[in-house]
Short mmCIF file of C-alpha atoms in Angstrom, two decimals:
data_model
loop_
_atom_site.label_atom_id
_atom_site.label_comp_id
_atom_site.label_asym_id
_atom_site.label_seq_id
_atom_site.Cartn_x
_atom_site.Cartn_y
_atom_site.Cartn_z
CA MET A 1 10.22 -45.40 -52.75
CA GLY A 2 6.99 -45.22 -54.71
CA GLY A 3 3.76 -47.06 -53.94
CA THR A 4 2.39 -48.61 -50.77
CA VAL A 5 5.08 -50.20 -48.59
CA CYS A 6 2.73 -51.96 -46.17
CA THR A 7 -0.75 -51.79 -44.66
CA LEU A 8 -1.06 -50.92 -40.99
CA ALA A 9 -4.03 -51.13 -38.65
CA GLY A 10 -4.40 -49.54 -35.21
CA PRO A 11 -2.10 -51.98 -33.29
CA GLY A 12 0.53 -51.81 -36.04
CA ARG A 13 0.54 -48.01 -35.96
CA HIS A 14 0.86 -48.13 -32.18
CA SER A 15 3.97 -50.34 -32.43
CA LEU A 16 5.44 -48.16 -35.16
CA SER A 17 4.74 -45.07 -33.06
CA THR A 18 6.66 -46.60 -30.15
CA VAL A 19 9.68 -47.34 -32.36
CA VAL A 20 9.72 -43.83 -33.86
CA THR A 21 9.34 -42.26 -30.40
CA CYS A 22 12.37 -44.21 -29.12
CA LEU A 23 14.37 -43.15 -32.19
CA ASN A 24 13.47 -39.50 -31.63
CA LEU A 25 14.44 -39.70 -27.95
CA LEU A 26 17.77 -41.24 -29.01
CA LEU A 27 18.29 -38.40 -31.50
CA SER A 28 17.46 -35.86 -28.82
CA GLY A 29 20.19 -37.38 -26.66
CA ALA A 30 22.55 -37.25 -29.66
CA GLY A 31 21.84 -33.53 -29.99
CA GLN A 32 22.80 -32.97 -26.36
CA THR A 33 25.91 -35.08 -26.95
CA PHE A 34 26.85 -32.81 -29.85
CA VAL A 35 26.70 -29.80 -27.56
CA LEU A 36 28.92 -31.48 -24.94
CA LEU A 37 31.32 -32.69 -27.65
CA ALA A 38 31.58 -29.20 -29.10
CA LEU A 39 32.28 -27.70 -25.66
CA TYR A 40 34.97 -30.34 -25.02
CA LEU A 41 36.43 -29.63 -28.46
CA LYS A 42 36.45 -25.88 -27.84
CA PHE A 43 37.72 -25.65 -24.27
CA VAL A 44 39.87 -28.79 -23.86
CA LEU A 45 41.27 -30.06 -27.15
CA GLU A 46 41.48 -26.75 -28.95
CA SER A 47 43.05 -25.03 -25.96
CA ARG A 48 46.08 -27.34 -26.27
CA VAL A 49 46.86 -26.09 -29.76
CA ALA A 50 45.14 -22.68 -29.65
CA VAL A 51 48.51 -20.91 -29.94
CA VAL A 52 49.20 -22.34 -33.37
CA ILE A 53 45.73 -23.13 -34.72
CA GLY A 54 44.15 -19.75 -34.05
CA ASN A 55 40.42 -19.56 -34.86
CA HIS A 56 40.41 -22.37 -37.44
CA GLY A 57 38.81 -24.85 -35.04
CA GLY A 58 36.25 -22.46 -33.58
CA ALA A 59 33.89 -22.54 -36.57
CA LEU A 60 33.40 -26.30 -36.29
CA ALA A 61 32.77 -26.13 -32.54
CA TYR A 62 30.22 -23.33 -32.81
CA PHE A 63 28.44 -25.04 -35.69
CA LEU A 64 28.23 -28.30 -33.74
CA ILE A 65 26.67 -26.44 -30.81
CA ALA A 66 24.02 -24.96 -33.13
CA VAL A 67 23.31 -28.33 -34.78
CA GLY A 68 23.09 -30.07 -31.40
CA CYS A 69 20.61 -27.53 -30.00
CA ILE A 70 18.35 -27.68 -33.08
CA LEU A 71 18.50 -31.48 -33.30
CA GLY A 72 17.75 -31.91 -29.59
CA PHE A 73 14.76 -29.55 -29.62
CA VAL A 74 13.25 -30.90 -32.86
CA SER A 75 13.70 -34.55 -31.83
CA MET A 76 12.12 -33.94 -28.42
CA ALA A 77 9.07 -32.28 -30.02
CA SER A 78 8.85 -35.07 -32.61
CA SER A 79 8.92 -37.75 -29.91
CA LYS A 80 5.90 -36.14 -28.23
CA VAL A 81 3.93 -35.98 -31.50
CA THR A 82 4.77 -39.56 -32.54
CA TYR A 83 3.86 -40.84 -29.08
CA GLU A 84 0.43 -39.19 -29.31
CA ALA A 85 -0.04 -40.57 -32.84
CA GLY A 86 0.04 -44.11 -31.45
CA SER A 87 -3.07 -43.66 -29.29
CA GLU A 88 -6.58 -44.10 -30.73
CA GLU A 89 -7.88 -40.97 -29.01
CA LYS A 90 -5.28 -38.75 -30.69
CA THR A 91 -5.75 -40.15 -34.20
CA SER A 92 -6.96 -37.09 -36.11
CA ARG A 93 -6.12 -34.80 -39.01
CA ARG A 94 -4.46 -32.42 -36.57
CA THR A 95 -1.99 -35.14 -35.50
CA CYS A 96 -1.23 -35.89 -39.17
CA LYS A 97 -0.49 -32.21 -39.81
CA LEU A 98 1.78 -32.10 -36.74
CA LEU A 99 3.64 -35.15 -38.05
CA VAL A 100 4.18 -33.42 -41.40
CA PHE A 101 5.48 -30.30 -39.60
CA THR A 102 7.92 -32.31 -37.47
CA GLN A 103 9.12 -34.13 -40.59
CA ALA A 104 9.90 -30.76 -42.19
CA CYS A 105 11.82 -29.66 -39.09
CA GLN A 106 13.75 -32.93 -39.06
CA ALA A 107 14.58 -32.43 -42.73
CA LEU A 108 16.10 -29.05 -41.79
CA ALA A 109 18.15 -30.73 -39.05
CA LEU A 110 19.24 -33.34 -41.61
CA PHE A 111 20.44 -30.58 -43.94
CA LEU A 112 22.49 -29.05 -41.10
CA LEU A 113 24.03 -32.44 -40.34
CA VAL A 114 25.09 -32.82 -43.98
CA VAL A 115 26.65 -29.34 -43.85
CA ALA A 116 28.54 -30.34 -40.66
CA ILE A 117 29.87 -33.47 -42.41
CA ILE A 118 31.07 -31.37 -45.34
CA LEU A 119 32.69 -28.94 -42.89
CA CYS A 120 34.62 -31.79 -41.25
CA LEU A 121 35.86 -33.05 -44.61
CA VAL A 122 36.93 -29.54 -45.64
CA HIS A 123 38.76 -29.12 -42.31
CA LYS A 124 40.81 -32.20 -43.09
CA GLY A 125 42.20 -30.52 -46.19
CA LEU A 126 42.78 -27.12 -44.62
CA ILE A 127 44.22 -28.14 -41.25
CA ARG A 128 47.74 -28.91 -42.54
CA ASP A 129 48.36 -25.49 -44.08
CA ALA A 130 46.67 -23.77 -41.14
CA LEU A 131 48.93 -25.56 -38.66
CA HIS A 132 52.12 -24.82 -40.61
CA SER A 133 51.39 -21.10 -40.93
CA GLY A 134 50.28 -20.98 -37.28
CA ILE A 135 53.47 -22.61 -35.96
CA ILE A 136 55.74 -20.35 -38.06
CA ALA A 137 53.86 -17.27 -36.83
CA ALA A 138 54.21 -18.49 -33.22
CA ILE A 139 57.98 -19.03 -33.64
CA LYS A 140 58.36 -15.46 -34.91
CA LEU A 141 56.55 -14.13 -31.82
CA TYR A 142 58.36 -16.50 -29.45
CA ARG A 143 60.82 -13.87 -28.20
CA VAL A 144 58.31 -11.01 -27.71
CA ASN A 145 55.13 -12.65 -26.40
CA PRO A 146 55.46 -14.64 -23.15
CA LYS A 147 52.04 -16.26 -23.62
CA ILE A 148 52.95 -17.61 -27.05
CA LYS A 149 56.38 -18.70 -25.77
CA LYS A 150 54.71 -20.70 -23.02
CA GLY A 151 52.23 -22.22 -25.47
CA VAL A 152 54.88 -23.26 -27.99
CA ASP A 153 57.08 -24.82 -25.31
CA LYS A 154 54.06 -26.72 -23.97
CA ILE A 155 53.15 -28.06 -27.42
CA GLN A 156 56.72 -29.20 -28.17
CA SER A 157 57.20 -30.88 -24.81
CA THR A 158 53.69 -32.48 -24.79
CA PHE A 159 53.58 -33.74 -28.37
CA HIS A 160 57.33 -34.53 -28.57
CA CYS A 161 58.02 -32.43 -31.65
CA CYS A 162 60.26 -29.54 -32.70
CA GLY A 163 59.57 -26.71 -35.16
CA SER A 164 56.89 -26.84 -37.82
CA ARG A 165 58.19 -29.41 -40.29
CA SER A 166 61.53 -30.06 -38.53
CA MET A 167 63.96 -28.50 -36.05
CA ASP A 168 65.50 -26.51 -38.92
CA ASP A 169 62.65 -23.99 -38.65
CA TRP A 170 64.26 -22.67 -35.45
CA PHE A 171 67.58 -22.25 -37.25
CA LYS A 172 66.06 -19.89 -39.87
CA ILE A 173 64.02 -17.59 -37.62
CA PRO A 174 65.51 -15.24 -34.98
CA TRP A 175 63.92 -16.32 -31.69
CA ILE A 176 66.51 -15.09 -29.12
CA PRO A 177 66.03 -11.44 -27.94
CA MET A 178 69.01 -9.18 -28.71
CA LYS A 179 68.99 -7.70 -25.20
CA PHE A 180 70.22 -11.00 -23.77
CA LEU A 181 73.24 -11.14 -26.12
CA ASN A 182 76.67 -9.47 -26.05
CA VAL A 183 76.52 -8.02 -29.54
CA ASP A 184 80.12 -6.75 -29.26
CA HIS A 185 81.54 -10.26 -28.93
CA PRO A 186 83.04 -11.52 -32.22
CA ASP A 187 81.43 -14.98 -31.82
CA ILE A 188 78.01 -13.29 -31.61
CA GLN A 189 78.60 -10.78 -34.39
CA LYS A 190 79.22 -13.45 -37.02
CA TYR A 191 75.63 -14.74 -36.51
CA ILE A 192 73.96 -11.32 -36.71
CA VAL A 193 72.14 -10.93 -40.06
CA GLU A 194 70.32 -7.67 -40.77
CA GLY A 195 70.31 -6.81 -37.09
CA GLU A 196 68.91 -10.18 -36.01
CA PHE A 197 70.65 -13.12 -34.33
CA VAL A 198 70.17 -16.27 -36.45
CA LYS A 199 71.99 -19.41 -35.33
CA ASP A 200 71.53 -23.19 -35.22
CA ASP A 201 69.98 -23.10 -31.77
CA ALA A 202 66.61 -24.47 -30.57
CA PRO A 203 64.61 -23.97 -27.35
CA PHE A 204 65.03 -26.41 -24.49
CA SER A 205 61.47 -27.69 -25.09
CA CYS A 206 62.81 -29.42 -28.24
CA CYS A 207 65.02 -31.70 -26.13
CA ASN A 208 64.18 -35.39 -26.40
CA ILE A 209 63.22 -36.72 -22.97
CA HIS A 210 64.14 -40.29 -23.98
CA VAL A 211 67.83 -39.43 -24.48
CA THR A 212 69.90 -40.06 -21.35
CA ARG A 213 72.80 -37.68 -22.06
CA PRO A 214 72.56 -33.92 -21.47
CA CYS A 215 70.57 -32.05 -24.10
CA VAL A 216 72.52 -30.23 -26.77
CA HIS A 217 70.29 -27.50 -28.21
CA HIS A 218 73.00 -24.90 -29.05
CA ASP A 219 75.37 -25.21 -32.03
CA VAL A 220 73.40 -28.27 -33.07
CA ARG A 221 75.01 -28.45 -36.53
CA ASN A 222 78.55 -28.01 -35.18
CA ILE A 223 79.75 -31.61 -35.42
CA SER A 224 83.28 -30.77 -34.17
CA ALA A 225 81.82 -29.50 -30.91
CA HIS A 226 79.69 -32.65 -30.41
CA ARG A 227 81.75 -35.55 -31.78
CA ARG A 228 80.11 -38.26 -29.72
CA LEU A 229 76.58 -36.91 -30.12
CA GLY A 230 75.53 -39.31 -32.87
CA PRO A 231 73.44 -38.64 -35.99
CA GLU A 232 70.11 -38.38 -34.16
CA GLY A 233 71.26 -35.84 -31.57
CA THR A 234 69.27 -34.94 -28.49
CA LEU A 235 66.37 -33.02 -30.11
CA TYR A 236 63.04 -34.23 -31.48
CA THR A 237 63.33 -34.84 -35.19
CA THR A 238 59.59 -34.82 -35.97
CA GLY A 239 57.94 -31.52 -36.81
CA CYS A 240 54.92 -30.33 -34.83
CA ASN A 241 52.90 -29.84 -38.02
CA GLU A 242 52.70 -33.58 -38.70
CA VAL A 243 52.09 -34.52 -35.07
CA LEU A 244 49.36 -31.91 -34.53
CA GLU A 245 47.67 -32.84 -37.80
CA ASP A 246 47.48 -36.49 -36.72
CA TYR A 247 46.22 -35.41 -33.32
CA TRP A 248 43.56 -33.05 -34.73
CA VAL A 249 42.33 -35.56 -37.32
CA SER A 250 42.36 -38.67 -35.10
CA LYS A 251 41.15 -37.06 -31.86
CA VAL A 252 38.75 -34.44 -33.20
CA LEU A 253 37.63 -34.69 -36.83
CA ASN A 254 37.31 -38.47 -37.25
CA PRO A 255 35.23 -39.06 -34.07
CA VAL A 256 33.01 -36.09 -34.88
CA LEU A 257 32.60 -37.31 -38.46
CA MET A 258 31.65 -40.84 -37.36
CA VAL A 259 29.07 -39.52 -34.88
CA LEU A 260 27.63 -37.18 -37.51
CA LEU A 261 27.26 -40.02 -40.04
CA LEU A 262 25.60 -42.29 -37.47
CA VAL A 263 23.15 -39.60 -36.36
CA THR A 264 22.38 -38.74 -40.00
CA LEU A 265 21.43 -42.35 -40.75
CA LEU A 266 19.26 -42.53 -37.61
CA LEU A 267 17.55 -39.27 -38.56
CA ILE A 268 16.80 -40.53 -42.08
CA LEU A 269 15.32 -43.69 -40.57
CA ALA A 270 13.21 -41.66 -38.13
CA ILE A 271 11.87 -39.41 -40.91
CA THR A 272 11.01 -42.44 -43.08
CA LEU A 273 9.15 -44.27 -40.30
CA SER A 274 7.35 -41.09 -39.29
CA ARG A 275 6.21 -40.65 -42.89
CA LEU A 276 4.89 -44.23 -43.00
CA LEU A 277 2.99 -43.63 -39.75
CA GLN A 278 1.48 -40.38 -41.03
CA THR A 279 0.36 -41.78 -44.41
CA SER A 280 -1.20 -44.84 -42.78
CA MET A 281 -3.17 -42.57 -40.44
CA ASP A 282 -4.30 -40.46 -43.40
CA GLU A 283 -5.52 -43.52 -45.30
CA ALA A 284 -7.39 -44.83 -42.24
CA LEU A 285 -9.06 -41.45 -41.67
CA ASP A 286 -10.09 -41.35 -45.34
CA THR A 287 -11.98 -44.61 -44.88
CA GLY A 288 -13.81 -43.16 -41.87
CA ASP A 289 -12.33 -45.64 -39.38
CA PRO A 290 -9.44 -44.07 -37.38
CA ASN A 291 -8.51 -47.48 -36.00
CA GLY A 292 -8.84 -49.29 -39.33
CA GLU A 293 -6.27 -50.31 -41.90
CA GLY A 294 -4.38 -47.75 -43.95
CA GLY A 295 -1.68 -48.05 -46.59
CA ALA A 296 1.73 -46.72 -45.53
CA TYR A 297 4.02 -45.21 -48.18
CA CYS A 298 6.76 -42.61 -48.58
CA LEU A 299 5.69 -41.58 -52.09
CA ARG A 300 2.33 -42.62 -53.49
CA SER A 301 3.92 -43.19 -56.91
CA CYS A 302 7.18 -42.38 -58.62
CA PRO A 303 6.79 -39.09 -60.54
CA CYS A 304 8.66 -40.51 -63.57
CA ALA A 305 6.93 -43.90 -63.64
CA VAL A 306 5.27 -44.74 -67.00
CA LEU A 307 3.54 -47.72 -68.52
CA PRO A 308 5.55 -50.00 -70.88
CA SER A 309 6.54 -48.18 -74.07
CA THR A 310 5.16 -51.04 -76.23
CA ASP A 311 1.63 -50.25 -75.08
CA HIS A 312 -0.19 -47.80 -77.35
CA THR A 313 -1.80 -46.22 -74.29
CA THR A 314 1.50 -44.94 -72.88
CA VAL A 315 0.50 -42.27 -70.39
CA LEU A 316 1.81 -41.10 -67.07
CA ARG A 317 0.38 -43.02 -64.14
CA LYS A 318 -1.98 -40.81 -62.26
CA LYS A 319 -2.90 -40.80 -58.62
CA GLY A 320 -5.74 -43.12 -57.70
CA GLY A 321 -5.52 -45.24 -60.86
CA ALA A 322 -7.15 -42.73 -63.17
CA GLY A 323 -5.66 -44.56 -66.18
CA GLU A 324 -7.82 -47.67 -65.71
CA GLY A 325 -10.55 -46.22 -67.90
CA GLU A 326 -13.31 -46.33 -65.25
CA SER A 327 -15.87 -43.60 -64.73
CA ASP A 328 -19.06 -43.04 -62.78
CA ASP A 329 -21.30 -42.59 -65.84
CA GLY A 330 -20.07 -45.55 -67.92
CA SER A 331 -17.48 -48.29 -67.69
CA GLY A 332 -17.44 -49.47 -71.26
CA GLY A 333 -14.71 -47.25 -72.73
CA GLY A 334 -12.18 -50.06 -72.74
CA ASP A 335 -14.70 -52.53 -74.16
CA GLY A 336 -15.51 -50.13 -76.98
CA GLY A 337 -11.84 -49.87 -77.93
CA ASP A 338 -11.48 -53.67 -77.88
CA ALA A 339 -14.57 -54.04 -80.02
CA GLY A 340 -13.09 -51.56 -82.50
CA ASN A 341 -9.88 -53.55 -82.77
CA GLU A 342 -11.82 -56.79 -83.23
CA GLY A 343 -13.94 -55.22 -85.95
CA TRP A 344 -10.82 -54.10 -87.79
CA HIS A 345 -9.27 -57.58 -87.58
CA ASN A 346 -12.40 -59.39 -88.74
CA ALA A 347 -13.70 -57.10 -91.46
CA GLY A 348 -10.53 -55.51 -92.81
CA ARG A 349 -8.36 -58.59 -93.08
CA ASP A 350 -8.82 -58.90 -96.83
CA ASP A 351 -6.51 -56.55 -98.69
CA ASN A 352 -8.81 -56.33 -101.70
CA GLY A 353 -12.00 -55.80 -99.77
CA PRO A 354 -13.06 -52.71 -97.88
CA ALA A 355 -11.76 -52.28 -94.38
CA GLY A 356 -14.13 -53.16 -91.62
CA GLY A 357 -15.76 -50.48 -89.55
CA GLY A 358 -14.86 -49.89 -85.98
CA GLY A 359 -16.75 -51.56 -83.21
CA GLY A 360 -19.19 -49.46 -81.25
CA GLY A 361 -18.55 -48.64 -77.63
CA SER A 362 -20.82 -49.86 -74.87
CA GLU A 363 -23.46 -47.65 -73.34
CA GLY A 364 -21.89 -44.74 -71.52
CA GLY A 365 -18.44 -45.78 -72.72
CA GLY A 366 -16.03 -44.74 -75.47
CA GLY A 367 -16.80 -45.32 -79.13
CA GLY A 368 -15.18 -47.99 -81.22
CA GLY A 369 -12.32 -47.55 -83.67
CA GLY A 370 -12.99 -46.09 -87.11
CA GLY A 371 -12.97 -48.09 -90.31
CA GLY A 372 -10.16 -47.96 -92.85
CA ASP A 373 -10.24 -46.75 -96.45
CA GLU A 374 -11.52 -49.02 -99.19
CA GLY A 375 -8.87 -51.53 -100.19
CA GLY A 376 -6.49 -50.18 -97.62
CA ASP A 377 -5.40 -50.88 -94.09
CA GLY A 378 -7.59 -49.20 -91.50
CA ARG A 379 -5.05 -49.39 -88.74
CA GLY A 380 -3.25 -46.14 -89.59
CA GLY A 381 -6.18 -43.91 -88.63
CA GLY A 382 -6.41 -45.51 -85.20
CA ASP A 383 -2.82 -46.29 -84.19
CA ASP A 384 -1.18 -43.04 -85.29
CA LYS A 385 -3.57 -40.74 -83.50
CA ARG A 386 -4.57 -42.97 -80.63
CA GLY A 387 -1.95 -41.63 -78.22
CA LYS A 388 -3.01 -38.03 -78.74
CA LYS A 389 -6.65 -39.00 -78.63
CA ASP A 390 -6.16 -40.83 -75.33
CA LYS A 391 -4.47 -37.80 -73.83
CA THR A 392 -7.20 -35.43 -75.00
CA ASP A 393 -9.86 -37.89 -73.81
CA ASP A 394 -8.18 -38.04 -70.40
CA LYS A 395 -8.09 -34.27 -70.20
CA LYS A 396 -11.74 -34.00 -71.24
CA LYS A 397 -12.64 -36.67 -68.77
CA ASP A 398 -10.81 -34.89 -65.96
CA LYS A 399 -12.52 -31.62 -66.85
CA LYS A 400 -15.89 -33.36 -67.00
CA ASP A 401 -15.29 -35.04 -63.63
CA LYS A 402 -14.32 -31.74 -62.07
CA LYS A 403 -17.36 -30.06 -63.61
CA ASP A 404 -19.66 -32.86 -62.41
CA LYS A 405 -18.23 -32.66 -58.91
CA LYS A 406 -18.66 -28.92 -58.91
CA ASP A 407 -22.26 -29.22 -60.19
CA LYS A 408 -23.06 -31.85 -57.59
CA LYS A 409 -21.59 -29.67 -54.89
CA ASP A 410 -23.56 -26.64 -56.12
CA LYS A 411 -26.77 -28.68 -56.28
CA LYS A 412 -26.15 -30.00 -52.81
CA ASP A 413 -25.47 -26.50 -51.48
CA LYS A 414 -28.63 -25.20 -53.16
CA LYS A 415 -30.65 -28.08 -51.79
CA ASP A 416 -29.26 -27.51 -48.30
CA LYS A 417 -30.06 -23.82 -48.53
CA LYS A 418 -33.56 -24.59 -49.79
CA ASP A 419 -34.13 -27.13 -47.00
CA LYS A 420 -32.96 -24.64 -44.42
CA LYS A 421 -35.21 -21.98 -45.94
CA ASP A 422 -38.22 -24.35 -45.95
CA LYS A 423 -37.56 -25.37 -42.38
CA LYS A 424 -37.31 -21.75 -41.37
CA LYS A 425 -40.59 -20.95 -43.17
CA LYS A 426 -42.37 -23.88 -41.52
CA LYS A 427 -41.02 -22.84 -38.16
CA ASP A 428 -42.09 -19.23 -38.72
CA LYS A 429 -45.52 -20.41 -39.90
CA LYS A 430 -45.88 -22.64 -36.89
CA ASP A 431 -44.83 -19.86 -34.55
CA LYS A 432 -47.21 -17.49 -36.32
CA GLY A 433 -50.08 -20.01 -35.97
CA LYS A 434 -49.33 -20.43 -32.29
CA LYS A 435 -49.30 -16.68 -31.82
CA GLY A 436 -52.62 -16.38 -33.78
CA LYS A 437 -54.26 -19.06 -31.66
CA LYS A 438 -53.03 -17.38 -28.52
CA LYS A 439 -54.37 -14.01 -29.68
CA GLY A 440 -57.73 -15.62 -30.61
CA LYS A 441 -57.99 -17.19 -27.18
CA ASP A 442 -57.19 -13.87 -25.55
CA LYS A 443 -59.83 -12.09 -27.65
CA ALA A 444 -62.44 -14.75 -26.86
CA LYS A 445 -61.72 -14.40 -23.18
CA LYS A 446 -62.09 -10.63 -23.41
CA LYS A 447 -65.41 -10.97 -25.30
CA LYS A 448 -66.75 -13.38 -22.73
CA LYS A 449 -65.84 -10.98 -20.01
CA LYS A 450 -67.64 -8.13 -21.82
CA LYS A 451 -70.78 -10.22 -22.59
CA LYS A 452 -71.29 -11.42 -19.04
CA PRO A 453 -73.18 -8.58 -17.18
CA LYS A 454 -73.37 -8.52 -13.48
CA ALA A 455 -76.22 -10.70 -12.29
CA LYS A 456 -79.05 -8.54 -10.77
CA LYS A 457 -80.91 -9.77 -7.75
CA ARG A 458 -84.52 -10.52 -8.67
CA PRO A 459 -87.22 -9.74 -6.07
CA LYS A 460 -88.88 -12.70 -4.57
CA VAL A 461 -92.50 -13.02 -5.89
CA LYS A 462 -94.86 -15.13 -4.00
CA SER A 463 -96.62 -17.47 -6.27
CA LYS A 464 -100.48 -17.53 -6.22
CA SER A 465 -100.62 -21.25 -6.06
CA LYS A 466 -98.66 -21.30 -2.84
CA GLY A 467 -101.08 -18.65 -1.36
CA LYS A 468 -104.10 -20.72 -2.30
CA LYS A 469 -102.63 -23.76 -0.69
CA LYS A 470 -102.05 -21.91 2.49
CA ARG A 471 -105.63 -20.59 2.53
CA LYS A 472 -106.98 -24.06 2.15
#
């Protein structure tokens, strides 16, 4: 999914955030459901066939518990982040980075879900052989292990089956202990093979509960002893392997597989919508308005997307439309190329005359195409090498842009440093002037204090004029 899918503003991102939050909460509940399903699978369903299935079902249950825990935790954390992303106050680069992190964690959970689906499909192929070997092993231990005997009888009576593939499995394996037999009796001795009692007998748990007559589970193949028994007999004719396989696939693997597929689709949808929310926020922050419009996309452009092969300027599309031929210094590169082509068509059309020269590029733009040889076609020099030239020009242009950006940045840094230095000098000079004025005032005050002597009391002198007046 390359290119912008839609453009979202603040209200649109808020609505999308609400949808993604609800999806993540639903996935968190699905993770908890996986844990409960795995526990039910392990302790309820598997316990019914644990005698014959062994540890073949345990791997799936444990893996589902792990997947459920990871999915629940990741989805809960993702719901919190996506909820905060919908508010204007939380729209920031930090929230975008958190969204990217949660998307990575959800991708890990998605990988585990795919592994669980593969595990279920593999179990479907392995369960038949595992059940057959498990039932045969249980029949061999039937006479020596009371726990296995009880489990086998429970399976046969519950699932209405007998033996592994048929009741004949009991006729080939010695399952009756020798200590309960009179080995000296001639009827017993004829069934003893290599010290083991092998006879066409089956346990009572193989008896069909739907048959009304008494169960015949000894001398089953002796037709003369059971003339009115009928061809079906009184035992279950279906083997436990087939019944348990149907039970395990229909009750365990298929439901788990359906839930896994549903949760996988929901998780893919949640990751996609979260990506759209994050990219729209990024675009809005780039414009400087966190609540403004921003393009939402999963991939900015397809990595393999190219321009039409018929165009002589076939180059890979670059991010930000770098192939449009625009630059900060001059925008006439494309015009120069067009002028070159026009010059070739106008001046070099005559086969006998000299080929026309290429048109000049506009100011600041690329130069025009070169002229052809005298009496020849001037197109070869331009068309054959134009692709390589465009690529080298693009590379040079990119290098020049990077160099210009770097120079501008260096100039700006130098200017900032110089401004800071000048400000600091002015401040220091100002502070120095203030200190100098203060010192001058202090010195002047001290001088004034030194210059002012203590005023001496002058003796009162009687003026002569006043004495004369008095005499008169």
